[in-house]
Amino acid sequence: MVVESHADGVKPGQVVEHFLGLREATVIDAAGVVAIDTDDLPAEIYLGVLGATGLTAWLGITQVAPVRSGDTVFVTGAAGAVGSIAGQIARLRGAKQVIGSAGSSAKVRHLVDHLGFAIAFDHHDDAVGERLAQAAPDGIDVVFDNVGGAQLEAAIGHLRVGARLALCGMVGQYGGREPHGLRNLYELVTKRATARGFLVTDHQDQLPAFRAEVSSWVRSGEIVHRQTVLDGIERVPEALLGLLCSGAPAIGKTIVRLQGQA
Ligand SMILES: NC(=O)c1ccc[n+]([C@@H]2O[C@H](COP(=O)([O-])OP(=O)(O)OC[C@H]3O[C@@H](n4cnc5c(N)ncnc54)[C@H](OP(=O)(O)O)[C@@H]3O)[C@@H](O)[C@H]2O)c1
């Protein structure tokens, strides 16, 4: 929330977003802030489903690996911030079946019971390749991958001809973990597949178009979004470690609430 302003169009009391990262207070040029509408939506939603998280999901599903009507879609890390929104946008964009993987039975239940995933499974308990073969015997059209490694390899092993893969992240390999060498990349050749990496930071200009489409689904309740909130800047390490640990309890977007926030 703006405390003091000497710029036209930015008023004290107004809620704005910026891209300077996590901080309790800052001095910033007016050109670096965007006013957000908190009349009927809570401000923190602009950090999650209507923020960079949601934009990442929307870009992947609509442009990087566009989902078409009737597609079978597989989302890894599906109960997380990006994955949970990607799976729902895929369904709303006409996917026939959305399959998700997650790291606990509670997350798997959440995907099916609340987010409309057709099938979900715990990637710890099950052989991912076997689960995909059962869930999608005719193969997968679109993969939205947040994890990399063994799950990506399993997905590549079950592609349909012409499949598209949005390579969003590889959280399974962050933090100095041993890289997982994919052994079946030749399948991308035989399936005439397209695999594209992307970064949301290259696409900030699409924020208005994304918000125009997704905010109506949020308001209508067609997109369900959940947050895990930790209070205080001292809890940032705990929040970060939770993201790097599969099976951690956080579902949806993890947010650290700072003192002084409205
Ligand atoms: N391309 C972009 O511009 C962009 C933008 C934002 C985020 N991302 C990427 O998107 C992915 C998701 O980010 P997020 O913010 O939405 O995080 P998140 O999914 O809310 O949290 C990360 C989740 O990853 C899973 N995980 C952690 N370690 C794992 C491991 N070793 N093996 C398998 N799964 C593991 C855990 O879920 P389970 O407990 O369910 O296993 C964890 O909850 C990340 O790779 C991130 O880097 C990319």
XYZ file of C-alpha atoms and ligand atoms in Angstrom:
310
model
C 0.000 0.000 0.000
C 1.248 3.478 -0.875
C 2.185 5.427 2.271
C 3.440 8.632 0.658
C 3.473 9.791 -2.947
C 4.655 12.815 -4.888
C 3.514 11.422 -8.252
C 0.355 12.218 -10.134
C -1.963 9.215 -10.316
C -0.444 7.364 -7.354
C -2.201 8.185 -4.109
C -1.584 7.254 -0.483
C -3.797 4.343 0.490
C -3.774 2.898 -3.038
C -2.680 -0.735 -3.386
C -0.017 -1.211 -6.049
C 2.214 -4.026 -7.252
C 5.928 -3.805 -8.073
C 8.583 -6.214 -9.227
C 11.351 -5.386 -6.752
C 10.830 -8.629 -4.865
C 10.009 -9.275 -1.227
C 10.448 -6.230 1.051
C 8.640 -4.604 3.953
C 9.024 -1.054 2.558
C 10.580 0.601 -0.463
C 10.977 3.886 -2.301
C 10.141 3.436 -5.970
C 9.567 5.512 -9.073
C 5.891 5.753 -10.028
C 6.722 4.164 -13.397
C 7.636 0.950 -11.547
C 4.242 0.373 -9.943
C 0.900 -0.797 -11.284
C -2.293 -0.017 -9.400
C -4.401 -3.082 -8.637
C -8.119 -3.312 -8.173
C -8.888 -4.566 -4.665
C -12.573 -3.608 -4.679
C -13.841 -7.151 -5.096
C -10.682 -9.269 -4.972
C -8.121 -9.515 -2.149
C -4.725 -7.929 -2.843
C -2.764 -11.165 -2.373
C -4.513 -12.680 -5.374
C -2.198 -10.517 -7.514
C 0.748 -12.493 -6.152
C -0.859 -15.778 -7.115
C -3.545 -16.659 -9.610
C -3.735 -13.123 -11.084
C -0.017 -12.426 -10.747
C 3.170 -13.815 -12.273
C 2.176 -17.291 -11.086
C -1.063 -17.285 -13.043
C 0.545 -15.558 -16.007
C 3.141 -18.346 -16.155
C 0.422 -20.987 -16.182
C -1.639 -19.125 -18.796
C 1.349 -18.560 -21.104
C 2.271 -22.226 -20.976
C -1.220 -23.499 -21.691
C -2.275 -20.907 -24.274
C 0.945 -20.116 -26.151
C 3.996 -22.233 -25.322
C 2.215 -25.583 -25.588
C -1.256 -24.542 -26.692
C -4.038 -26.783 -25.477
C -6.694 -27.590 -28.050
C -10.173 -28.918 -27.599
C -10.129 -32.637 -26.819
C -6.489 -32.768 -25.724
C -5.113 -34.967 -22.987
C -2.874 -32.850 -20.738
C -0.361 -33.867 -18.060
C 0.773 -31.346 -15.423
C 3.648 -32.151 -13.051
C 3.827 -30.389 -9.686
C 0.093 -29.980 -10.191
C -0.860 -28.971 -6.634
C 1.655 -26.133 -6.552
C 1.152 -22.476 -7.353
C 1.729 -22.631 -11.114
C 0.642 -26.225 -11.715
C -2.737 -25.889 -10.007
C -3.662 -22.951 -12.237
C -2.203 -24.507 -15.406
C -4.340 -27.623 -14.989
C -7.522 -25.624 -14.490
C -6.856 -23.322 -17.454
C -6.234 -26.410 -19.599
C -9.633 -27.792 -18.598
C -11.359 -24.467 -19.222
C -9.632 -24.218 -22.599
C -11.260 -27.475 -23.684
C -8.918 -30.274 -22.639
C -10.702 -33.620 -22.619
C -8.684 -34.904 -19.688
C -6.214 -33.270 -17.307
C -3.875 -35.555 -15.374
C -1.766 -34.275 -12.481
C 1.090 -35.514 -10.326
C 1.759 -34.310 -6.786
C 3.764 -35.272 -3.728
C 1.222 -36.362 -1.107
C -2.174 -38.036 -0.812
C -3.694 -34.763 0.466
C -2.490 -32.953 -2.649
C -3.754 -35.731 -4.922
C -7.205 -35.533 -3.279
C -7.213 -31.753 -3.679
C -6.519 -32.036 -7.419
C -9.439 -34.374 -8.035
C -11.923 -33.126 -5.429
C -11.471 -29.373 -5.834
C -9.556 -28.524 -9.010
C -11.305 -30.755 -11.560
C -8.350 -32.935 -12.524
C -9.658 -36.163 -14.066
C -6.848 -38.283 -12.633
C -4.090 -37.520 -10.143
C -1.399 -39.627 -8.518
C 1.436 -39.366 -6.007
C 4.701 -39.439 -7.895
C 6.441 -40.985 -4.865
C 4.204 -44.048 -4.614
C 3.712 -44.901 -8.222
C 5.746 -45.623 -11.273
C 4.850 -42.464 -13.189
C 5.173 -44.147 -16.592
C 2.745 -46.903 -15.623
C 0.227 -44.410 -14.265
C 0.398 -42.387 -17.472
C -0.038 -45.509 -19.589
C -3.189 -46.381 -17.614
C -4.566 -42.837 -17.544
C -3.848 -41.998 -21.173
C -3.547 -45.182 -23.213
C -3.693 -43.145 -26.445
C -0.934 -40.821 -25.250
C -0.542 -37.244 -24.051
C -1.012 -34.187 -26.261
C 0.334 -31.515 -23.902
C 2.816 -31.687 -21.017
C 3.164 -28.748 -18.621
C 6.308 -29.605 -16.684
C 7.376 -27.952 -13.434
C 9.643 -30.699 -12.172
C 11.917 -32.227 -14.832
C 13.850 -35.436 -14.201
C 12.143 -38.798 -13.958
C 8.642 -37.345 -14.339
C 9.561 -35.516 -17.526
C 11.203 -38.660 -18.857
C 8.038 -40.642 -18.120
C 5.919 -38.004 -19.864
C 8.175 -38.053 -22.938
C 7.666 -41.815 -23.011
C 3.882 -41.372 -23.435
C 3.506 -38.636 -26.026
C 1.148 -38.639 -28.966
C 2.350 -37.611 -32.404
C 2.482 -33.807 -32.562
C 2.680 -33.397 -28.780
C 3.665 -30.065 -27.222
C 5.684 -29.641 -24.031
C 5.852 -26.427 -21.993
C 9.079 -26.586 -19.988
C 8.195 -24.284 -17.120
C 10.687 -25.349 -14.468
C 12.779 -28.215 -13.135
C 12.343 -27.936 -9.374
C 13.545 -31.521 -8.936
C 17.009 -30.348 -9.948
C 17.313 -27.076 -8.013
C 19.521 -26.592 -4.964
C 22.478 -28.610 -6.155
C 20.575 -31.843 -6.624
C 22.042 -34.368 -9.002
C 20.848 -33.624 -12.536
C 18.724 -36.320 -14.087
C 19.830 -37.234 -17.582
C 16.818 -37.805 -19.818
C 17.353 -41.023 -21.726
C 14.511 -40.881 -24.227
C 14.831 -37.545 -26.023
C 14.733 -39.407 -29.345
C 10.998 -39.881 -28.653
C 10.620 -36.156 -29.397
C 11.843 -36.934 -32.913
C 9.616 -39.924 -33.549
C 6.566 -38.119 -32.080
C 7.332 -34.925 -34.039
C 6.963 -33.147 -30.684
C 7.708 -29.537 -29.794
C 9.364 -28.809 -26.434
C 9.774 -25.136 -25.476
C 11.210 -23.497 -22.423
C 9.914 -20.075 -21.428
C 10.288 -17.375 -18.774
C 7.388 -15.279 -17.578
C 9.655 -12.249 -17.288
C 9.787 -12.049 -21.104
C 6.008 -11.648 -21.320
C 4.962 -8.923 -18.874
C 3.288 -7.097 -21.749
C 0.670 -9.852 -21.787
C -0.454 -9.194 -18.214
C -3.586 -7.246 -19.277
C -4.735 -9.909 -21.775
C -4.094 -12.652 -19.238
C -5.967 -10.842 -16.472
C -8.885 -10.112 -18.763
C -9.396 -13.826 -19.410
C -8.472 -15.364 -16.073
C -10.029 -12.827 -13.686
C -13.509 -13.697 -14.959
C -12.872 -17.366 -14.166
C -11.624 -16.393 -10.711
C -14.680 -14.231 -10.042
C -17.074 -16.933 -11.275
C -15.348 -19.584 -9.162
C -14.454 -21.652 -12.225
C -10.822 -21.370 -11.168
C -10.210 -22.424 -7.591
C -7.107 -20.962 -6.006
C -5.611 -21.797 -2.664
C -2.856 -20.116 -0.684
C -0.549 -21.164 2.100
C 0.274 -18.054 4.159
C 3.240 -17.682 6.518
C 3.489 -14.558 8.678
C 6.683 -12.482 8.984
C 9.794 -11.909 6.901
C 11.715 -14.267 9.198
C 9.670 -17.141 7.726
C 10.981 -16.601 4.180
C 13.585 -19.407 4.457
C 10.893 -21.830 5.672
C 8.640 -20.826 2.765
C 11.431 -21.265 0.237
C 12.536 -24.619 1.615
C 8.930 -25.799 1.466
C 8.964 -25.240 -2.288
C 12.157 -27.237 -2.695
C 10.879 -30.184 -0.698
C 8.500 -32.600 -2.367
C 5.663 -33.706 -0.099
C 5.766 -30.512 2.003
C 2.258 -29.540 3.150
C 1.910 -26.247 1.226
C -0.840 -26.390 -1.400
C -1.251 -23.704 -4.043
C 0.600 -20.417 -3.778
C 2.930 -19.937 -0.819
C 2.815 -16.349 0.443
C 4.824 -14.640 3.191
C 2.754 -11.869 4.784
C 4.916 -8.949 5.885
C 4.246 -6.653 8.813
C 2.672 -3.394 7.857
C 0.756 -4.894 4.964
C -2.873 -3.839 4.766
N 9.179 -20.388 -16.447
C 8.834 -19.417 -15.616
O 8.790 -18.232 -15.955
C 8.443 -19.788 -14.219
C 7.763 -18.883 -13.376
C 7.397 -19.303 -12.089
C 7.735 -20.595 -11.667
N 8.414 -21.427 -12.513
C 8.752 -22.795 -12.142
O 7.526 -23.481 -11.967
C 7.723 -24.544 -11.053
C 6.663 -24.433 -9.972
O 6.866 -23.225 -9.248
P 5.836 -22.796 -8.132
O 6.235 -21.447 -7.681
O 4.468 -23.046 -8.621
O 6.182 -23.802 -6.961
P 5.205 -24.859 -6.288
O 4.793 -25.837 -7.335
O 4.165 -24.156 -5.522
O 6.173 -25.568 -5.248
C 7.165 -26.401 -5.694
C 6.678 -27.876 -5.652
O 7.583 -28.662 -6.386
C 7.530 -29.986 -5.909
N 8.890 -30.483 -5.697
C 9.856 -29.959 -4.923
N 10.964 -30.706 -4.990
C 10.696 -31.725 -5.836
C 11.435 -32.840 -6.316
N 12.699 -33.061 -5.928
N 10.836 -33.704 -7.158
C 9.550 -33.507 -7.540
N 8.791 -32.473 -7.131
C 9.364 -31.591 -6.288
C 6.756 -29.956 -4.596
O 5.449 -30.441 -4.886
P 4.989 -31.939 -4.492
O 4.988 -31.998 -3.000
O 3.654 -32.024 -5.097
O 5.994 -32.898 -5.093
C 6.698 -28.480 -4.261
O 5.551 -28.130 -3.518
C 9.157 -24.422 -10.545
O 9.970 -25.284 -11.291
C 9.507 -22.971 -10.844
O 10.877 -22.768 -11.008
C 8.767 -21.039 -13.759
